[in-house]
Coordinates of C-alpha atoms and ligand atoms in Angstrom, one line a residue:
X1085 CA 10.0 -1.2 -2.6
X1086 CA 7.5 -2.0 -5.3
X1087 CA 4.7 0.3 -6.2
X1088 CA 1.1 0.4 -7.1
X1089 CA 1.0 1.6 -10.5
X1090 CA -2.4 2.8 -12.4
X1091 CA -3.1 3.3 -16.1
X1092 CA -6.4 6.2 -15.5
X1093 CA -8.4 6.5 -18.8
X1094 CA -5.5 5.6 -21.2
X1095 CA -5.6 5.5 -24.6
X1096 CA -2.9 5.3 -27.5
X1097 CA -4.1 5.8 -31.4
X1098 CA -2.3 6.3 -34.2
X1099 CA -2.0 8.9 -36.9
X1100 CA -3.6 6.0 -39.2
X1101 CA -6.3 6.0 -37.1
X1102 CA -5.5 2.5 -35.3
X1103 CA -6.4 2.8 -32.0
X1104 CA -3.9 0.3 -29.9
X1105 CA -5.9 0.8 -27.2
X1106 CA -9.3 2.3 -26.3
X1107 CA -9.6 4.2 -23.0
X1108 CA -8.5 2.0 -20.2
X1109 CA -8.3 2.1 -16.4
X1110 CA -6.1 -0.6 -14.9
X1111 CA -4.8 -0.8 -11.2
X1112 CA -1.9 -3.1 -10.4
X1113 CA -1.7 -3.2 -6.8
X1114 CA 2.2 -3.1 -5.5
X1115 CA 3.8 -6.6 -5.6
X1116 CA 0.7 -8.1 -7.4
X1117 CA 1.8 -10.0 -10.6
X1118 CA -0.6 -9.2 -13.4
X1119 CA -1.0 -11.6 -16.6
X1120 CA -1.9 -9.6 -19.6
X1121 CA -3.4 -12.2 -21.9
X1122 CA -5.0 -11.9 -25.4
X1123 CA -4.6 -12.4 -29.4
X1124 CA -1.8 -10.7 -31.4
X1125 CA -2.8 -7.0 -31.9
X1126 CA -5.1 -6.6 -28.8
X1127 CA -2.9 -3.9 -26.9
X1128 CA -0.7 -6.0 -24.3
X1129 CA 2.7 -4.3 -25.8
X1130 CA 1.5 -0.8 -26.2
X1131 CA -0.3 -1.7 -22.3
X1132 CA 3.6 -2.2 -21.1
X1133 CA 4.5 0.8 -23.4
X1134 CA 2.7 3.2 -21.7
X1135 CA 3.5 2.6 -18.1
X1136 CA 7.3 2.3 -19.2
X1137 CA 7.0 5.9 -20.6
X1138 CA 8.5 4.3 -23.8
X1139 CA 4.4 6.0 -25.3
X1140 CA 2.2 9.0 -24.3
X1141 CA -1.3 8.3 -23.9
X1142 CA -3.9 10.2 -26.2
X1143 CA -4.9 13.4 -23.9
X1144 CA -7.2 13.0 -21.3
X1145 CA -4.6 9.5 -19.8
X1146 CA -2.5 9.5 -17.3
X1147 CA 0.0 7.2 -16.0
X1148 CA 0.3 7.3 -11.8
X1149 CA 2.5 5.4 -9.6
X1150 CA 1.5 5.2 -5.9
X1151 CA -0.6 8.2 -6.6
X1152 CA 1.7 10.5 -8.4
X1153 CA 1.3 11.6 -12.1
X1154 CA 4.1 9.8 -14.1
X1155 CA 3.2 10.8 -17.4
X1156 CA 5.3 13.1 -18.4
X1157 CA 8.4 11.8 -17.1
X1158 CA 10.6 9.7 -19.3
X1159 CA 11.4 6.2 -19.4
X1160 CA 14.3 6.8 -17.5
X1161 CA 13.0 8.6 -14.1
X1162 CA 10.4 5.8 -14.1
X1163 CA 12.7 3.5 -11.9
X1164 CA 11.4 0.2 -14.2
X1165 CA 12.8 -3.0 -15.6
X1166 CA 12.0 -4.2 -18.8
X1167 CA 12.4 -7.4 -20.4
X1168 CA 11.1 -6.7 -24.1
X1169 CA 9.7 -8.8 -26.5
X1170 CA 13.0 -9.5 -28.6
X1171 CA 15.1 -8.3 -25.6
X1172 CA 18.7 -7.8 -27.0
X1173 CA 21.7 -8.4 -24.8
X1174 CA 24.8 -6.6 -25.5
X1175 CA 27.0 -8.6 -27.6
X1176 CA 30.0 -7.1 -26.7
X1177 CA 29.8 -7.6 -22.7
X1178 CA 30.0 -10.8 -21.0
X1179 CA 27.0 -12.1 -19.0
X1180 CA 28.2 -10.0 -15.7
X1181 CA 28.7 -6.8 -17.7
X1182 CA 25.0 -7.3 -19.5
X1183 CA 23.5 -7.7 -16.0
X1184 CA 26.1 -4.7 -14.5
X1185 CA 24.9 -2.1 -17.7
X1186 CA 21.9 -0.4 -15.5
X1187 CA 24.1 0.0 -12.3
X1188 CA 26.8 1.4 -14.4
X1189 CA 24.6 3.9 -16.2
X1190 CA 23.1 5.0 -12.8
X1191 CA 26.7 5.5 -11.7
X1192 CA 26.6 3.0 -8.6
X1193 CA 30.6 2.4 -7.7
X1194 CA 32.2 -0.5 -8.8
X1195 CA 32.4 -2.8 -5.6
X1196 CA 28.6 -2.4 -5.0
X1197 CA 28.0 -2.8 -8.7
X1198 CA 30.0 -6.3 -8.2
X1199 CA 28.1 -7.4 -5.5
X1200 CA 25.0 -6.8 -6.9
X1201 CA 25.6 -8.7 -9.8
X1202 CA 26.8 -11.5 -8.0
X1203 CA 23.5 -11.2 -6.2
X1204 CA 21.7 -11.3 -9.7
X1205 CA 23.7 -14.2 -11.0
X1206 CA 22.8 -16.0 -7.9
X1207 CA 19.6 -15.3 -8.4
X1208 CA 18.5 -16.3 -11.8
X1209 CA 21.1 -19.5 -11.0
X1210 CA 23.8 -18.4 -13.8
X1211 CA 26.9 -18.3 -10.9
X1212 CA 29.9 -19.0 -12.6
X1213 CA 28.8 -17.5 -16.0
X1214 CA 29.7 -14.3 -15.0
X1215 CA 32.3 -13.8 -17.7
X1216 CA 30.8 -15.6 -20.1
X1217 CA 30.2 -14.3 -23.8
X1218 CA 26.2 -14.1 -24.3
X1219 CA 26.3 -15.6 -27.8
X1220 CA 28.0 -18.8 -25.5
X1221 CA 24.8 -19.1 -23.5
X1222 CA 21.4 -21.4 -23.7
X1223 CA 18.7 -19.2 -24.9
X1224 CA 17.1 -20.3 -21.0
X1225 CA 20.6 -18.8 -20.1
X1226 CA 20.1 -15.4 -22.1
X1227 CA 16.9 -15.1 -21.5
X1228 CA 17.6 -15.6 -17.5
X1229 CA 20.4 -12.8 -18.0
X1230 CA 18.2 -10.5 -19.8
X1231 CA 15.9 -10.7 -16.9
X1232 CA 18.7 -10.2 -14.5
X1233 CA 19.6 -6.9 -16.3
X1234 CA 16.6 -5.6 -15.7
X1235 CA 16.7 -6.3 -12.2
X1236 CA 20.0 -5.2 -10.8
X1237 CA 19.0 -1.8 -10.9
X1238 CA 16.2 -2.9 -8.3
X1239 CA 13.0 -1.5 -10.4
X1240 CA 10.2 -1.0 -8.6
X1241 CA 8.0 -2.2 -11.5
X1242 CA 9.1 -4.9 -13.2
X1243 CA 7.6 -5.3 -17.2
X1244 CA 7.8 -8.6 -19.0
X1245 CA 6.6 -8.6 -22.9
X1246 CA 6.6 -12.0 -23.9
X1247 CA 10.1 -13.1 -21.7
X1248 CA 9.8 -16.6 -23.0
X1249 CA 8.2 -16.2 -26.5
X1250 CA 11.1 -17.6 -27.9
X1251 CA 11.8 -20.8 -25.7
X1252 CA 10.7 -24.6 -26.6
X1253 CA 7.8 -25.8 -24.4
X1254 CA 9.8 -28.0 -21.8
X1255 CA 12.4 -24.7 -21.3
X1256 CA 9.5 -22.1 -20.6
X1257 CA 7.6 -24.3 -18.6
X1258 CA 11.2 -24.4 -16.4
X1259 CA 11.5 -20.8 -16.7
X1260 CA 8.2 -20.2 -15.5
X1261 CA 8.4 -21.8 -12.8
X1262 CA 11.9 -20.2 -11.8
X1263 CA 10.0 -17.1 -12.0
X1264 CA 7.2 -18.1 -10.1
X1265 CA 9.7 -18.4 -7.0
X1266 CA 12.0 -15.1 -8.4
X1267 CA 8.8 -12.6 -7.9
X1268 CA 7.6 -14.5 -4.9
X1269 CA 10.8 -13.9 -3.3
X1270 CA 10.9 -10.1 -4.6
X1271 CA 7.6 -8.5 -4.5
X1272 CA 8.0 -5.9 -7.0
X1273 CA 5.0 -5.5 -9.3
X1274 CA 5.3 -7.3 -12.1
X1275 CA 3.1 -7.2 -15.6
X1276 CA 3.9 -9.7 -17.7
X1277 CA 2.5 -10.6 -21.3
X1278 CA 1.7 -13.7 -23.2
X1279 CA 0.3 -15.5 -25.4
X1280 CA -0.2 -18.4 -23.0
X1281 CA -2.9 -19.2 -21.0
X1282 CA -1.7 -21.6 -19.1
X1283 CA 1.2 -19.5 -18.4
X1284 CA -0.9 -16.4 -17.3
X1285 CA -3.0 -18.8 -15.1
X1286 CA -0.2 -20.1 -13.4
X1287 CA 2.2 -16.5 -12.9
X1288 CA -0.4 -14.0 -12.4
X1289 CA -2.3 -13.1 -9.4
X1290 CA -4.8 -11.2 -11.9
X1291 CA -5.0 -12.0 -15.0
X1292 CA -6.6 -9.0 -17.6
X1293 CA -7.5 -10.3 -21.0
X1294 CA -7.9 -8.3 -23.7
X1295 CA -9.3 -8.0 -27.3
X1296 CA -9.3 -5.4 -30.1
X1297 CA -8.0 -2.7 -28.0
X1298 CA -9.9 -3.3 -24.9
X1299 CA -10.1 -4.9 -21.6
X1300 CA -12.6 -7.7 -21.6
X1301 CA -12.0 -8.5 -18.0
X1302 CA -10.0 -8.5 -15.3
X1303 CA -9.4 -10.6 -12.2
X1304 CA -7.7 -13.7 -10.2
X1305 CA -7.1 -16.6 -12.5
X1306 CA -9.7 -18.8 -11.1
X1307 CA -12.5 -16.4 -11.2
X1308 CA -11.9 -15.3 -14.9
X1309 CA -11.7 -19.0 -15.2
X1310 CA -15.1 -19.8 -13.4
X1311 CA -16.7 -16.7 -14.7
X1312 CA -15.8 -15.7 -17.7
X1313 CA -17.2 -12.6 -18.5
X1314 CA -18.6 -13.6 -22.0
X1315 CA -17.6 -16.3 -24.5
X1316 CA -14.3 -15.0 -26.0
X1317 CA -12.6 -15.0 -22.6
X1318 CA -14.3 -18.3 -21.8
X1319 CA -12.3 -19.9 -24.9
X1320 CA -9.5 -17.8 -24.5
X1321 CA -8.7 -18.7 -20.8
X1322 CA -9.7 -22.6 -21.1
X1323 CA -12.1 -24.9 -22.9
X1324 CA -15.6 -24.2 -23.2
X1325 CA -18.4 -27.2 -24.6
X1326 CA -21.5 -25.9 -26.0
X1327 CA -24.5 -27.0 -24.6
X1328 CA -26.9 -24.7 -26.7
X1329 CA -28.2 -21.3 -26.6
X1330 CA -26.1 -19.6 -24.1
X1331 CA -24.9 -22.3 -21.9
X1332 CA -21.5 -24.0 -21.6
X1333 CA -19.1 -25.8 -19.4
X1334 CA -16.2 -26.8 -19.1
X1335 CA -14.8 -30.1 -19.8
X1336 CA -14.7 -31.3 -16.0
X1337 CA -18.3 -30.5 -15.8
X1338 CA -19.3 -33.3 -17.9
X1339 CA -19.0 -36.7 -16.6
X1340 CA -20.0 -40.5 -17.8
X1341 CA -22.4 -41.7 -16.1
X1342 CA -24.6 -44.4 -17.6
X1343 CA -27.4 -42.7 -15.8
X1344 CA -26.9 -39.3 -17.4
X1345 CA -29.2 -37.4 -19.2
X1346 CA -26.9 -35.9 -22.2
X1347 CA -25.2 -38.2 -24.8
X1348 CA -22.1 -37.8 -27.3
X1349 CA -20.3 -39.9 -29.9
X1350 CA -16.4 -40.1 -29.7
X1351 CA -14.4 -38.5 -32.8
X1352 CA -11.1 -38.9 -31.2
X1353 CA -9.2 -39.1 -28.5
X1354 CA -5.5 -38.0 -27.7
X1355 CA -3.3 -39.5 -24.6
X1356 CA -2.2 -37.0 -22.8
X1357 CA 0.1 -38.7 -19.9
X1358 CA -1.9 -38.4 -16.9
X1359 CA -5.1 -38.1 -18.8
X1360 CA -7.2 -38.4 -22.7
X1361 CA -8.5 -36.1 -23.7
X1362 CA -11.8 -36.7 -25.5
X1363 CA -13.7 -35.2 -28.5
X1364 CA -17.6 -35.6 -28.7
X1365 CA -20.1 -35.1 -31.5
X1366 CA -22.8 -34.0 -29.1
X1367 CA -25.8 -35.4 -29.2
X1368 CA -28.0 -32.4 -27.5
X1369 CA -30.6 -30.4 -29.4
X1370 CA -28.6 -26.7 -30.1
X1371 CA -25.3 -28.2 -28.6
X1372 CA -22.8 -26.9 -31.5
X1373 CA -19.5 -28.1 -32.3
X1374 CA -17.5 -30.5 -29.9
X1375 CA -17.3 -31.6 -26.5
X1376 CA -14.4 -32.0 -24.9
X1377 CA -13.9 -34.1 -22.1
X1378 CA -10.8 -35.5 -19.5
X1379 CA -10.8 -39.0 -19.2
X1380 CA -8.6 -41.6 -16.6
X1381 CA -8.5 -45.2 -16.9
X1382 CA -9.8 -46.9 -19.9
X1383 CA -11.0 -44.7 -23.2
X1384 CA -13.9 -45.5 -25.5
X1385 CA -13.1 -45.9 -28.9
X1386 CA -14.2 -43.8 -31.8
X1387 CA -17.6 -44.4 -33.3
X1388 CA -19.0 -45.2 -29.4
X1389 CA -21.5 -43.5 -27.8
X1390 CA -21.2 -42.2 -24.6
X1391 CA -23.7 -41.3 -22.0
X1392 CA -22.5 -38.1 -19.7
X1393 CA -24.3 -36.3 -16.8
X1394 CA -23.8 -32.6 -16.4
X1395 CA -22.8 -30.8 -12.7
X1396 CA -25.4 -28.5 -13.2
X1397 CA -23.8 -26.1 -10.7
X1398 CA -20.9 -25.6 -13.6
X1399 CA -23.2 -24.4 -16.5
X1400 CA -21.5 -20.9 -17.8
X1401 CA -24.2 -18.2 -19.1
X1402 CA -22.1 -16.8 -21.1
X1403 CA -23.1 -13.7 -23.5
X1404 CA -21.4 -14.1 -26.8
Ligands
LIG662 N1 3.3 2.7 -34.9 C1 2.1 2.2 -35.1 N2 1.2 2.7 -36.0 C2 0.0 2.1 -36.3 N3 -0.4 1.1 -35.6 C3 0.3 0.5 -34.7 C4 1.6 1.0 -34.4 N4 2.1 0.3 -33.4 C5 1.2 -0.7 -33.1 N5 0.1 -0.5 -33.9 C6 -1.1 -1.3 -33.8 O1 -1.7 -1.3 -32.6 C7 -2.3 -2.6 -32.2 C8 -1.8 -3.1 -30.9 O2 -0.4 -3.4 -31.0 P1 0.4 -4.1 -29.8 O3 1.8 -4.1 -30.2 O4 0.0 -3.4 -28.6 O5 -0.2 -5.6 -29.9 P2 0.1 -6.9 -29.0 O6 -1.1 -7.2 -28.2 O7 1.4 -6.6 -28.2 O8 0.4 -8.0 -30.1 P3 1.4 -9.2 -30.2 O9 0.9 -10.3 -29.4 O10 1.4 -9.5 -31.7 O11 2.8 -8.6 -29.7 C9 -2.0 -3.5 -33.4 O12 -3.1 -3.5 -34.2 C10 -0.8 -2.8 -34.1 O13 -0.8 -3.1 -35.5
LIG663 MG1 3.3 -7.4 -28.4

């Protein structure tokens, strides 16, 4: 059974005086998948840390799963699986000992242990690699066994730091979607970090995005999406086009139209497949930087100038 797990008033500092994280209450409802998204140095491993039980918060945090105080008890007791950012498999097991270590270290007999893992392998679509060496594998195939590893044991929170930081685009974008259908399937709560938005957008059921220590904002892909609590996450989450003082939009707000109202000149444009994407030099009073903007069919060419009209529903007042 998965498990709602809460980080109440957490935070970590350092004896440097970094603070990792500044105090931070975060729910993550049981079988929810959360998306922890934000710059390098912004919290999201020491986030993972401290509901593993791998860090203690500063005093004053604590760590509760379905209600019960958790912070004291070690990594351990806390019944979780953990796919690390530079996960390392044991080298000297095959595929089917790697993904049997938990079982065997909780003492679950051997034919149950066997099954399981057979279970796993099915699972995460490695059948037949059971007793294969893990320097012989893909890294999609290591990285598929390092996630079955952490869930033979049957965690009841599942932690994910970067599980495809690693890969080549085409291989994560796989995975991902391999995943998608894995925690579908499995319901345990699941927190998973990256560097990717498109990636948190498309995993997460929440999405929290961080920055310097803190939590800028928290909630389901489309609404942090649609309204973006302030600029940062605006640009961090998706494009935004400036369209002076504090208003923006995103790129499928803007739209030619020979009757528009706003105008732009095309810098460049990049084919994208089903798509091109567009750059603008604005050409609105306080507009700064580019526009962006997705274009089908046929593409002006650089130099011309485009006319555009705005969904004025769309416009983001966004504080910076
Ligand atoms: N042992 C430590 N002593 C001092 N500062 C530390 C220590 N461990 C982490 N930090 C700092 O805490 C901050 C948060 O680190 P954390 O590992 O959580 O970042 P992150 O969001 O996971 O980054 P990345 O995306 O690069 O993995 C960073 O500024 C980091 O340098
Ligand atoms: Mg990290």
């Amino acid at each position: 059974m998965s498990l709602t797990a809460l980080l109440q008033n957490c935070a970590r500092s350092f004896p440097d005086g970094t603070r990792a994280l500044h105090p931070t209450t975060l729910e993550f409802a049981a079988g929810s998948v959360t998306a922890l998204l934000g710059p390098s140095g912004c919290g999201k491993t020491t986030t993972l840390r401290l509901l593993a039980g791998l860090a203690m918060p500063d005093a004053g945090g604590r760590v509760l799963f379905d209600g019960t105080d958790v912070t004291g008890l070690p990594v351990e007791q806390r019944g979780i699986g953990m796919v690390f950012q530079n996960y390392a498999l044991f080298p000297n097991r095959d595929v089917a000992g790697n993904i049997g270590y938990g079982l065997e270290v909780r003492g679950v007999p051997k034919a149950e242990r066997t099954a399981r893992v057979a279970e796993m392998l099915r699972l995460t679509r490695l059948e037949g690699l059971g007793h294969r060496r893990v320097d012989q594998l893909s890294g999609g195939q290591r990285q598929r066994v390092a996630l079955a590893r952490a869930l033979a044991p049957a965690p009841r929170l599942l932690l994910l730091d970067e599980p495809f930081g690693a890969l080549d685009a085409r291989l994560r974008e796989a995975l991902r979607a391999e995943l998608a259908a894995l925690l579908a399937t499995l319901r345990i709560t699941t927190i998973f970090v990256t560097h990717d938005q498109a990636e948190a957008m498309a995993l997460g059921d929440q999405v929290v995005v961080m920055q310097s220590g803190r939590v800028l904002q928290q909630g389901s892909p489309r609404a942090v999406y649609q309204q973006p609590a302030n600029r940062f996450v605006g640009q961090f989450v998706g494009t935004l086009n400036h369209l002076g003082g504090d208003r923006f939009c995103r790129p499928e707000a803007l739209r030619p139209d020979p009757a528009g109202t706003l105008g732009g000149v095309v810098l460049v444009s990049f084919f994208e497949g089903g798509h091109t994407r567009l750059h603008l030099r604005p050409e609105v009073p306080g507009a700064e930087g580019e526009w962006v903007l997705n274009l089908g069919g046929t593409v002006p060419a650089a130099g011309s100038r485009m006319t555009l009209a705005l969904d004025s529903a769309a416009v983001l007042h966004l504080p910076a």
